[in-house]
Short mmCIF file of C-alpha atoms in Angstrom, two decimals:
data_model
loop_
_atom_site.label_atom_id
_atom_site.label_comp_id
_atom_site.label_asym_id
_atom_site.label_seq_id
_atom_site.Cartn_x
_atom_site.Cartn_y
_atom_site.Cartn_z
CA MET A 16 68.83 -27.33 -19.20
CA LYS A 17 66.98 -24.24 -18.11
CA PHE A 18 67.61 -22.73 -14.69
CA GLU A 19 63.99 -21.89 -13.93
CA LYS A 20 62.94 -19.76 -10.98
CA THR A 21 66.24 -17.88 -10.76
CA GLY A 22 64.52 -14.53 -11.14
CA TYR A 23 66.87 -13.49 -13.95
CA GLU A 24 63.87 -12.71 -16.16
CA THR A 25 63.01 -9.80 -13.87
CA ILE A 26 66.49 -8.21 -13.94
CA LYS A 27 67.38 -5.16 -16.01
CA ALA A 28 70.88 -3.78 -15.59
CA ASP A 29 73.41 -1.42 -17.14
CA LEU A 30 75.52 -3.23 -19.76
CA ASN A 31 78.90 -1.98 -18.55
CA ARG A 32 78.32 -2.91 -14.91
CA LEU A 33 76.81 -6.21 -16.00
CA ASP A 34 79.92 -6.96 -18.08
CA GLU A 35 82.12 -6.40 -15.01
CA VAL A 36 80.09 -8.62 -12.69
CA MET A 37 79.71 -11.41 -15.22
CA LYS A 38 83.43 -11.39 -16.03
CA SER A 39 84.34 -11.58 -12.35
CA HIS A 40 82.42 -14.88 -12.25
CA GLY A 41 83.97 -16.27 -15.43
CA LEU A 42 81.03 -15.40 -17.71
CA VAL A 43 82.41 -13.58 -20.74
CA ARG A 44 80.63 -11.73 -23.52
CA GLU A 45 83.56 -11.45 -25.96
CA ALA A 46 82.22 -11.29 -29.53
CA GLN A 47 78.86 -12.81 -28.67
CA TRP A 48 76.66 -9.80 -29.14
CA ASP A 49 74.95 -7.71 -31.73
CA TYR A 50 73.31 -4.33 -31.31
CA GLU A 51 70.27 -5.81 -29.57
CA ARG A 52 71.46 -9.03 -27.85
CA VAL A 53 74.19 -10.33 -25.56
CA THR A 54 75.33 -13.79 -24.47
CA TYR A 55 77.56 -14.42 -21.48
CA ASP A 56 79.33 -17.81 -21.48
CA ARG A 57 81.32 -19.82 -19.01
CA LYS A 58 82.98 -22.94 -20.38
CA PHE A 59 83.46 -26.07 -18.29
CA GLU A 60 85.76 -28.82 -19.55
CA ILE A 61 85.27 -31.80 -17.26
CA LYS A 62 85.60 -35.57 -17.64
CA GLU A 63 81.93 -35.85 -18.72
CA GLY A 64 82.47 -33.46 -21.62
CA THR A 65 82.44 -29.77 -22.50
CA PHE A 66 79.57 -27.69 -21.12
CA TYR A 67 78.54 -24.04 -21.33
CA LEU A 68 76.65 -22.00 -18.77
CA ARG A 69 74.92 -19.28 -20.80
CA VAL A 70 73.11 -16.14 -19.74
CA PHE A 71 71.28 -14.38 -22.56
CA GLY A 72 69.93 -10.85 -22.61
CA TYR A 73 68.61 -8.18 -24.91
CA ALA A 74 68.74 -4.40 -24.97
CA ALA A 75 65.58 -3.07 -23.32
CA GLU A 76 67.00 0.42 -23.85
CA GLY A 77 69.93 1.76 -25.81
CA ASP A 78 72.48 0.05 -28.01
CA VAL A 79 74.96 -2.71 -27.11
CA GLY A 80 77.46 -1.57 -29.75
CA SER A 81 77.78 1.88 -28.21
CA HIS A 82 78.18 0.39 -24.71
CA ASP A 83 75.12 2.38 -23.66
CA ALA A 84 72.32 -0.10 -22.98
CA VAL A 85 70.10 -1.48 -20.29
CA ILE A 86 70.02 -5.26 -20.63
CA GLN A 87 66.99 -7.39 -19.84
CA LEU A 88 68.29 -10.78 -18.75
CA MET A 89 66.66 -14.07 -19.73
CA THR A 90 66.51 -17.59 -18.27
CA PRO A 91 70.05 -19.00 -17.91
CA LEU A 92 70.86 -22.27 -19.69
CA LEU A 93 73.35 -25.10 -19.34
CA GLY A 94 74.27 -26.91 -22.53
CA LYS A 95 76.57 -29.70 -23.61
CA HIS A 96 78.86 -29.14 -26.59
CA TYR A 97 79.05 -31.72 -29.35
CA TYR A 98 81.74 -31.23 -31.96
CA PRO A 99 81.08 -30.20 -34.74
CA HIS A 100 77.35 -29.71 -34.21
CA GLY A 101 77.24 -27.19 -31.38
CA VAL A 102 75.57 -26.91 -28.00
CA GLU A 103 72.50 -28.93 -26.97
CA TYR A 104 70.27 -27.83 -24.08
CA GLY A 105 67.58 -30.52 -24.36
CA GLU A 106 65.79 -32.61 -21.81
CA GLY A 107 67.57 -35.75 -23.06
CA GLU A 108 70.98 -34.45 -22.06
CA ASP A 109 72.78 -35.72 -18.98
CA PHE A 110 74.16 -32.93 -16.81
CA PRO A 111 76.43 -33.97 -13.91
CA ASN A 112 75.01 -33.02 -10.52
CA HIS A 113 78.29 -31.42 -9.39
CA LEU A 114 78.21 -29.15 -12.45
CA VAL A 115 74.57 -28.17 -11.97
CA THR A 116 75.26 -27.33 -8.32
CA LYS A 117 78.27 -25.22 -9.29
CA CYS A 118 76.26 -23.35 -11.95
CA GLU A 119 73.43 -22.68 -9.49
CA ALA A 120 75.96 -21.20 -7.05
CA ILE A 121 77.51 -19.01 -9.75
CA LEU A 122 74.09 -17.74 -10.84
CA ALA A 123 73.11 -16.98 -7.23
CA ASP A 124 76.35 -15.06 -6.63
CA VAL A 125 75.94 -13.07 -9.85
CA LYS A 126 72.34 -12.22 -9.04
CA LYS A 127 73.32 -11.04 -5.55
CA GLU A 128 75.91 -8.64 -6.99
CA ILE A 129 73.64 -7.37 -9.76
CA ALA A 130 70.90 -6.64 -7.23
CA HIS A 131 72.92 -3.65 -6.00
CA PHE A 132 72.48 -1.77 -9.28
CA ALA A 133 69.67 -3.49 -11.21
CA GLU A 134 66.48 -1.65 -12.09
#
């Protein structure tokens, strides 16, 4: 599920400050990066299954590996995990309303904090 109209596609921010804000909202980067891309994940294990809120980004400037990059964020996604196949984001998936509402609130809070230092 795509979270359209969040405005994330217009946000560019310093990687290190972005890492701090995302982590404070439970979105972790961990080993999910390469020198040009990042993925922030928050895992939800609820009775309806395991879901991931994901915020992707890429280095508009600099290098992720050197911790010196400006990250262009992309449209956030919510996906359901199916073992052993992976995460599905498709239209045919059923996403609980309470989870969607919680993810929208998280994304709004993150965006509000990032606005203080985003380009």
